[in-house]
Amino acid sequence: MSFVTYETEGAVGIITISREKALNALNSQVLDDIKAAFDAVDLNTVRCLILTGAGDKSFVAGADIGEMSTLTKAEGEAFGKKGNDVFLSIEKFPIPVIAAINGFALGGGNEIAMSCDIRLCSDNAVFGQPEVGLGITPGFGGTQRLARLVGAGVAKQLVYTARNIKAAEAYRIGLVNEVFSATVDEAGNVTATAQENLMAAAKKMAAGIAANAPIAVRASKKAINDGLQVSIDEGVAIEEKLFGSCFESEDQKEGMANFLRKKDDPAKVKHVAFKNA
Ligand code: CAA
């Protein structure tokens, strides 16, 4: 049995961590299943991914505390490496990954969300790195990615205090890109839950990304990720190479030709069906 499900809608793939009884907590098996799900994505047909959690209460409530409770120092280090390897492969996955955070994103839950490219959440989402309250440090990249995302001062405050924050605060500090609430009609009836609106928005964003030129989207992801690791001089050199790599592609020729046709005659406006070539 796998703790992860995978489905596709057109060029969008949806990976769902599905261990609802334990609020989708990450044990070794779940980490293996996540890796296997990403490895199985058909990159010829899928152009953007959404990562979410099963149910409407929790995205991922962290690494599995039961499994960690008896680990030795060496086993703890190996468990950290196992999580870090999976999360690094998500961060470096060739196509964009949107985290649709539908509830608790604590410890390893916040850490897997931070390894995604974009974070959207429902208004019941709760974020935090509670590890020091459990006698450990964040161990799946939290000490590294949180500081890079929100700045060292805010990251240190969150990690040292182990304080959980709500969606609005996560938005204010730049941890999430957008927060979604329920839609209510004039009579006060809920017509769409926050989780439904979150998934609809994630799918719409993913479909929009998937409609853009795939070679250029992938190259943009690589340029941003690789550029964050180096000086600005090295970063712009990385960009130049990736920018150049898009030229002579069919999609570059057709994308630019389409713009020039539109300029000549607005009636010729059309959407380019990019071929990933
Ligand atoms: N590990 C293992 N099991 C977990 C879990 C976790 N991280 N989080 C929740 N669960 C389990 C609970 O044990 C419980 O199982 P049982 O029904 O068998 O008792 C079930 O999920 C439901 O949880 P609660 O009854 O606690 O639900 P709640 O609504 O009362 O509370 C919660 C929800 C606030 C998220 C609470 O479950 C909680 O605090 N969980 C732990 C969060 C946490 O500390 N995460 C960080 C883990 S450390 C880490 O991630 C290290 C790292 O960086 C790699």
CSV table of C-alpha atoms and ligand atoms in Angstrom, one decimal:
chain,number,residue,atom,x,y,z
A,1,MET,CA,0.0,0.0,0.0
A,2,SER,CA,1.3,3.5,-0.9
A,3,PHE,CA,0.8,6.5,1.3
A,4,VAL,CA,0.8,8.7,-1.8
A,5,THR,CA,-1.7,9.0,-4.6
A,6,TYR,CA,-1.0,10.5,-8.0
A,7,GLU,CA,-3.5,11.7,-10.7
A,8,THR,CA,-3.3,14.0,-13.7
A,9,GLU,CA,-5.6,16.6,-15.1
A,10,GLY,CA,-4.3,17.5,-18.6
A,11,ALA,CA,-0.7,18.7,-18.2
A,12,VAL,CA,-1.0,19.1,-14.4
A,13,GLY,CA,0.0,16.3,-12.0
A,14,ILE,CA,-1.4,16.1,-8.5
A,15,ILE,CA,0.6,14.3,-5.8
A,16,THR,CA,-1.4,13.7,-2.5
A,17,ILE,CA,0.3,12.6,0.7
A,18,SER,CA,-2.3,10.3,2.1
A,19,ARG,CA,-1.8,9.1,5.7
A,20,GLU,CA,-4.8,11.0,7.1
A,21,LYS,CA,-5.0,9.1,10.5
A,22,ALA,CA,-1.6,10.5,11.4
A,23,LEU,CA,-2.3,13.9,9.8
A,24,ASN,CA,0.0,12.9,6.9
A,25,ALA,CA,3.1,12.7,9.1
A,26,LEU,CA,6.2,11.6,7.3
A,27,ASN,CA,7.6,8.2,8.3
A,28,SER,CA,10.3,6.4,6.2
A,29,GLN,CA,7.7,4.6,4.1
A,30,VAL,CA,5.9,7.9,3.3
A,31,LEU,CA,9.2,9.5,2.3
A,32,ASP,CA,9.9,6.5,0.0
A,33,ASP,CA,6.4,6.8,-1.5
A,34,ILE,CA,6.8,10.5,-2.2
A,35,LYS,CA,10.1,9.9,-3.9
A,36,ALA,CA,8.6,7.1,-6.0
A,37,ALA,CA,5.6,9.3,-7.0
A,38,PHE,CA,8.0,12.1,-8.2
A,39,ASP,CA,10.2,9.5,-10.1
A,40,ALA,CA,7.1,8.2,-11.9
A,41,VAL,CA,5.9,11.6,-13.3
A,42,ASP,CA,5.9,11.5,-17.1
A,43,LEU,CA,7.9,14.7,-18.0
A,44,ASN,CA,6.8,14.4,-21.6
A,45,THR,CA,3.2,15.1,-20.8
A,46,VAL,CA,3.1,16.8,-17.3
A,47,ARG,CA,4.4,20.4,-17.1
A,48,CYS,CA,3.5,21.4,-13.6
A,49,LEU,CA,2.8,19.6,-10.3
A,50,ILE,CA,0.7,20.2,-7.2
A,51,LEU,CA,1.7,18.7,-3.9
A,52,THR,CA,-1.0,18.5,-1.2
A,53,GLY,CA,-2.2,16.4,1.8
A,54,ALA,CA,-5.3,14.2,2.1
A,55,GLY,CA,-8.2,15.6,4.1
A,56,ASP,CA,-9.1,19.1,5.2
A,57,LYS,CA,-7.2,19.3,8.5
A,58,SER,CA,-3.6,18.7,7.7
A,59,PHE,CA,-1.1,19.2,4.9
A,60,VAL,CA,1.7,17.4,6.7
A,61,ALA,CA,2.0,17.4,10.6
A,62,GLY,CA,5.8,16.8,10.4
A,63,ALA,CA,8.2,13.9,10.6
A,64,ASP,CA,6.8,10.9,12.4
A,65,ILE,CA,7.6,11.5,16.1
A,66,GLY,CA,6.9,7.8,17.0
A,67,GLU,CA,9.5,6.6,14.5
A,68,MET,CA,12.1,9.2,15.6
A,69,SER,CA,11.6,8.6,19.3
A,70,THR,CA,14.0,5.7,19.6
A,71,LEU,CA,16.6,6.7,17.0
A,72,THR,CA,20.4,6.7,17.9
A,73,LYS,CA,22.6,9.6,16.8
A,74,ALA,CA,23.7,7.8,13.7
A,75,GLU,CA,20.1,6.8,12.8
A,76,GLY,CA,18.9,10.3,13.5
A,77,GLU,CA,21.5,11.7,11.1
A,78,ALA,CA,20.5,9.0,8.5
A,79,PHE,CA,16.8,9.9,8.9
A,80,GLY,CA,17.6,13.6,8.3
A,81,LYS,CA,19.6,12.7,5.2
A,82,LYS,CA,16.7,10.6,3.9
A,83,GLY,CA,14.3,13.5,4.2
A,84,ASN,CA,16.8,16.0,2.9
A,85,ASP,CA,17.5,13.8,-0.2
A,86,VAL,CA,13.8,13.6,-1.0
A,87,PHE,CA,13.2,17.3,-0.4
A,88,LEU,CA,16.3,18.3,-2.5
A,89,SER,CA,14.9,16.2,-5.4
A,90,ILE,CA,11.6,18.1,-5.1
A,91,GLU,CA,13.4,21.4,-5.1
A,92,LYS,CA,15.4,20.4,-8.1
A,93,PHE,CA,12.6,18.7,-9.9
A,94,PRO,CA,12.7,19.9,-13.5
A,95,ILE,CA,9.2,21.3,-13.6
A,96,PRO,CA,7.5,23.7,-11.1
A,97,VAL,CA,5.9,22.2,-7.9
A,98,ILE,CA,3.1,24.2,-6.2
A,99,ALA,CA,2.4,23.3,-2.5
A,100,ALA,CA,-1.3,23.4,-1.8
A,101,ILE,CA,-1.2,23.6,2.0
A,102,ASN,CA,-4.6,22.5,3.3
A,103,GLY,CA,-4.0,22.6,7.1
A,104,PHE,CA,-1.1,21.9,9.4
A,105,ALA,CA,2.3,22.4,7.9
A,106,LEU,CA,4.5,21.7,11.0
A,107,GLY,CA,8.2,20.6,11.2
A,108,GLY,CA,8.8,18.4,8.2
A,109,GLY,CA,5.4,19.6,6.8
A,110,ASN,CA,6.7,23.2,6.6
A,111,GLU,CA,10.0,21.9,5.3
A,112,ILE,CA,8.5,19.9,2.4
A,113,ALA,CA,6.3,23.0,1.5
A,114,MET,CA,9.5,25.1,1.4
A,115,SER,CA,11.1,22.7,-1.0
A,116,CYS,CA,8.3,23.5,-3.5
A,117,ASP,CA,8.5,26.5,-5.8
A,118,ILE,CA,5.2,28.2,-4.8
A,119,ARG,CA,3.1,27.9,-1.6
A,120,LEU,CA,-0.7,28.5,-1.6
A,121,CYS,CA,-2.7,27.7,1.6
A,122,SER,CA,-6.2,27.6,3.0
A,123,ASP,CA,-7.0,30.0,5.9
A,124,ASN,CA,-6.9,27.1,8.5
A,125,ALA,CA,-3.3,26.4,7.7
A,126,VAL,CA,-0.8,26.5,10.6
A,127,PHE,CA,2.9,26.8,10.0
A,128,GLY,CA,5.8,26.2,12.4
A,129,GLN,CA,9.1,24.5,13.3
A,130,PRO,CA,8.2,23.0,16.7
A,131,GLU,CA,11.3,20.8,16.8
A,132,VAL,CA,13.2,22.5,19.7
A,133,GLY,CA,10.2,21.7,21.9
A,134,LEU,CA,10.8,18.0,21.1
A,135,GLY,CA,14.5,18.2,21.8
A,136,ILE,CA,15.8,18.3,18.2
A,137,THR,CA,16.6,20.8,15.5
A,138,PRO,CA,14.6,21.1,12.3
A,139,GLY,CA,16.0,18.2,10.3
A,140,PHE,CA,14.6,18.2,6.8
A,141,GLY,CA,16.1,21.5,5.6
A,142,GLY,CA,14.2,23.9,8.0
A,143,THR,CA,17.3,25.6,9.3
A,144,GLN,CA,18.4,26.3,5.7
A,145,ARG,CA,15.3,27.1,3.6
A,146,LEU,CA,13.3,29.1,6.2
A,147,ALA,CA,16.2,31.7,6.5
A,148,ARG,CA,16.5,31.9,2.8
A,149,LEU,CA,12.7,32.4,2.3
A,150,VAL,CA,11.8,34.8,5.2
A,151,GLY,CA,15.3,36.1,6.3
A,152,ALA,CA,17.5,34.9,9.1
A,153,GLY,CA,16.0,37.1,11.9
A,154,VAL,CA,12.4,35.9,11.4
A,155,ALA,CA,13.6,32.3,10.8
A,156,LYS,CA,15.6,32.3,14.0
A,157,GLN,CA,12.6,33.6,16.0
A,158,LEU,CA,10.3,30.9,14.6
A,159,VAL,CA,12.8,28.1,15.2
A,160,TYR,CA,14.0,29.2,18.7
A,161,THR,CA,10.5,29.9,20.0
A,162,ALA,CA,8.9,26.8,18.3
A,163,ARG,CA,5.8,29.1,17.9
A,164,ASN,CA,3.2,28.1,15.4
A,165,ILE,CA,1.8,30.8,13.2
A,166,LYS,CA,-1.5,31.1,11.3
A,167,ALA,CA,-1.9,31.6,7.6
A,168,ALA,CA,-2.3,35.4,7.8
A,169,GLU,CA,1.1,35.7,9.5
A,170,ALA,CA,2.7,33.2,7.1
A,171,TYR,CA,1.5,35.5,4.3
A,172,ARG,CA,2.8,38.6,6.0
A,173,ILE,CA,6.3,37.2,6.4
A,174,GLY,CA,6.4,35.9,2.8
A,175,LEU,CA,6.3,32.2,3.7
A,176,VAL,CA,3.2,31.7,1.6
A,177,ASN,CA,2.2,33.4,-1.7
A,178,GLU,CA,-1.6,33.5,-1.2
A,179,VAL,CA,-4.3,32.4,1.3
A,180,PHE,CA,-7.7,31.1,0.4
A,181,SER,CA,-10.9,31.3,2.4
A,182,ALA,CA,-14.4,29.8,2.0
A,183,THR,CA,-16.9,31.4,-0.3
A,184,VAL,CA,-20.2,32.3,1.4
A,185,ASP,CA,-23.4,33.4,-0.3
A,186,GLU,CA,-25.7,36.2,0.7
A,187,ALA,CA,-27.7,33.9,3.0
A,188,GLY,CA,-24.5,32.9,4.8
A,189,ASN,CA,-24.2,29.4,3.3
A,190,VAL,CA,-20.8,28.1,2.4
A,191,THR,CA,-20.7,27.6,-1.4
A,192,ALA,CA,-17.1,26.5,-1.5
A,193,THR,CA,-14.8,25.5,1.4
A,194,ALA,CA,-11.4,27.1,1.8
A,195,GLN,CA,-9.8,23.8,0.7
A,196,GLU,CA,-12.0,23.7,-2.4
A,197,ASN,CA,-11.0,27.2,-3.3
A,198,LEU,CA,-7.3,26.4,-2.6
A,199,MET,CA,-7.3,23.4,-4.9
A,200,ALA,CA,-9.2,25.3,-7.6
A,201,ALA,CA,-6.7,28.1,-7.5
A,202,ALA,CA,-3.7,25.7,-7.4
A,203,LYS,CA,-5.1,23.9,-10.5
A,204,LYS,CA,-5.7,27.2,-12.3
A,205,MET,CA,-2.2,28.4,-11.5
A,206,ALA,CA,-0.7,25.1,-12.5
A,207,ALA,CA,-2.6,25.0,-15.8
A,208,GLY,CA,-1.5,28.6,-16.5
A,209,ILE,CA,2.2,27.6,-15.9
A,210,ALA,CA,1.7,24.4,-18.0
A,211,ALA,CA,0.4,26.5,-21.0
A,212,ASN,CA,3.7,28.5,-21.1
A,213,ALA,CA,6.7,27.4,-23.1
A,214,PRO,CA,8.0,24.3,-21.1
A,215,ILE,CA,11.6,24.7,-22.0
A,216,ALA,CA,11.6,28.3,-20.9
A,217,VAL,CA,9.7,27.5,-17.6
A,218,ARG,CA,12.2,24.8,-16.7
A,219,ALA,CA,15.1,27.0,-17.6
A,220,SER,CA,13.7,29.8,-15.4
A,221,LYS,CA,13.3,27.4,-12.4
A,222,LYS,CA,16.9,26.3,-12.9
A,223,ALA,CA,18.2,29.8,-13.2
A,224,ILE,CA,16.5,31.0,-10.1
A,225,ASN,CA,17.5,28.0,-8.0
A,226,ASP,CA,21.1,27.8,-9.1
A,227,GLY,CA,21.5,31.6,-9.0
A,228,LEU,CA,20.4,31.6,-5.3
A,229,GLN,CA,23.5,29.5,-4.4
A,230,VAL,CA,26.1,31.8,-5.9
A,231,SER,CA,27.2,35.5,-6.2
A,232,ILE,CA,25.3,37.9,-8.5
A,233,ASP,CA,28.1,37.7,-11.1
A,234,GLU,CA,28.0,34.0,-11.2
A,235,GLY,CA,24.2,34.1,-11.2
A,236,VAL,CA,23.8,36.3,-14.2
A,237,ALA,CA,26.3,34.0,-16.0
A,238,ILE,CA,24.0,31.1,-15.2
A,239,GLU,CA,21.1,33.1,-16.5
A,240,GLU,CA,22.9,34.0,-19.8
A,241,LYS,CA,23.5,30.3,-20.5
A,242,LEU,CA,19.9,29.3,-19.8
A,243,PHE,CA,18.5,32.3,-21.7
A,244,GLY,CA,20.6,31.3,-24.7
A,245,SER,CA,19.5,27.7,-24.4
A,246,CYS,CA,15.9,28.7,-25.2
A,247,PHE,CA,16.8,30.2,-28.6
A,248,GLU,CA,16.4,28.1,-31.8
A,249,SER,CA,13.7,26.0,-30.0
A,250,GLU,CA,10.5,25.7,-31.9
A,251,ASP,CA,8.6,27.2,-29.0
A,252,GLN,CA,10.8,30.3,-29.0
A,253,LYS,CA,10.3,30.8,-32.7
A,254,GLU,CA,6.6,30.3,-32.6
A,255,GLY,CA,6.1,32.3,-29.4
A,256,MET,CA,7.9,35.3,-30.9
A,257,ALA,CA,6.4,34.9,-34.4
A,258,ASN,CA,2.9,34.9,-32.7
A,259,PHE,CA,3.6,38.2,-31.0
A,260,LEU,CA,4.8,39.8,-34.3
A,261,ARG,CA,1.7,38.5,-36.1
A,262,LYS,CA,-0.5,40.0,-33.4
A,263,LYS,CA,1.2,43.3,-33.8
A,264,ASP,CA,0.6,43.3,-37.6
A,265,ASP,CA,-3.0,42.3,-37.3
A,266,PRO,CA,-4.8,42.1,-33.9
A,267,ALA,CA,-7.4,39.7,-35.5
A,268,LYS,CA,-4.6,37.1,-35.6
A,269,VAL,CA,-4.4,36.9,-31.8
A,270,LYS,CA,-4.2,33.3,-30.8
A,271,HIS,CA,-2.9,31.2,-28.1
A,272,VAL,CA,0.4,29.4,-28.8
A,273,ALA,CA,0.1,25.6,-28.2
A,274,PHE,CA,3.7,25.2,-27.1
A,275,LYS,CA,5.2,21.8,-28.1
A,276,ASN,CA,8.0,21.5,-25.6
A,277,ALA,CA,10.4,21.4,-28.5
B,1,CAA,N1,4.2,12.2,14.1
B,1,CAA,C1,3.4,11.1,14.3
B,1,CAA,N2,2.1,11.1,14.5
B,1,CAA,C2,1.5,12.3,14.5
B,1,CAA,C3,2.2,13.5,14.2
B,1,CAA,C4,3.6,13.4,13.9
B,1,CAA,N3,4.3,14.4,13.6
B,1,CAA,N4,1.3,14.5,14.2
B,1,CAA,C5,0.1,14.0,14.5
B,1,CAA,N5,0.2,12.6,14.6
B,1,CAA,C6,-0.9,11.7,15.0
B,1,CAA,C7,-1.2,11.7,16.4
B,1,CAA,O1,-0.3,11.0,17.2
B,1,CAA,C8,-2.6,11.2,16.4
B,1,CAA,O2,-2.5,9.8,16.3
B,1,CAA,P1,-3.5,8.8,17.2
B,1,CAA,O3,-4.9,9.2,16.7
B,1,CAA,O4,-3.1,7.5,16.9
B,1,CAA,O5,-3.3,9.2,18.6
B,1,CAA,C9,-3.2,11.7,15.1
B,1,CAA,O6,-2.1,12.0,14.3
B,1,CAA,C10,-4.1,12.9,15.3
B,1,CAA,O7,-3.3,13.9,16.0
B,1,CAA,P2,-3.8,14.7,17.3
B,1,CAA,O8,-4.8,13.8,18.0
B,1,CAA,O9,-2.6,15.2,18.0
B,1,CAA,O10,-4.7,15.8,16.6
B,1,CAA,P3,-4.9,17.3,17.2
B,1,CAA,O11,-5.9,17.9,16.3
B,1,CAA,O12,-5.2,17.2,18.6
B,1,CAA,O13,-3.5,18.1,17.0
B,1,CAA,C11,-1.5,18.8,15.9
B,1,CAA,C12,-3.0,18.3,15.8
B,1,CAA,C13,-1.4,20.1,16.6
B,1,CAA,C14,-0.9,18.9,14.5
B,1,CAA,C15,-0.7,17.7,16.8
B,1,CAA,O14,-1.0,16.4,16.2
B,1,CAA,C16,0.7,17.9,16.8
B,1,CAA,O15,1.2,18.8,17.5
B,1,CAA,N6,1.5,17.1,16.0
B,1,CAA,C17,2.9,17.1,16.0
B,1,CAA,C18,3.4,18.3,15.2
B,1,CAA,C19,4.9,18.4,15.3
B,1,CAA,O16,5.5,18.5,16.3
B,1,CAA,N7,5.6,18.2,14.1
B,1,CAA,C20,7.0,18.3,14.0
B,1,CAA,C21,7.6,16.9,14.1
B,1,CAA,S1,9.4,16.9,14.2
B,1,CAA,C22,9.9,17.1,12.7
B,1,CAA,O17,9.2,17.3,11.7
B,1,CAA,C23,11.4,17.0,12.6
B,1,CAA,C24,12.0,17.4,11.2
B,1,CAA,O18,12.2,18.5,11.0
B,1,CAA,C25,12.4,16.4,10.3
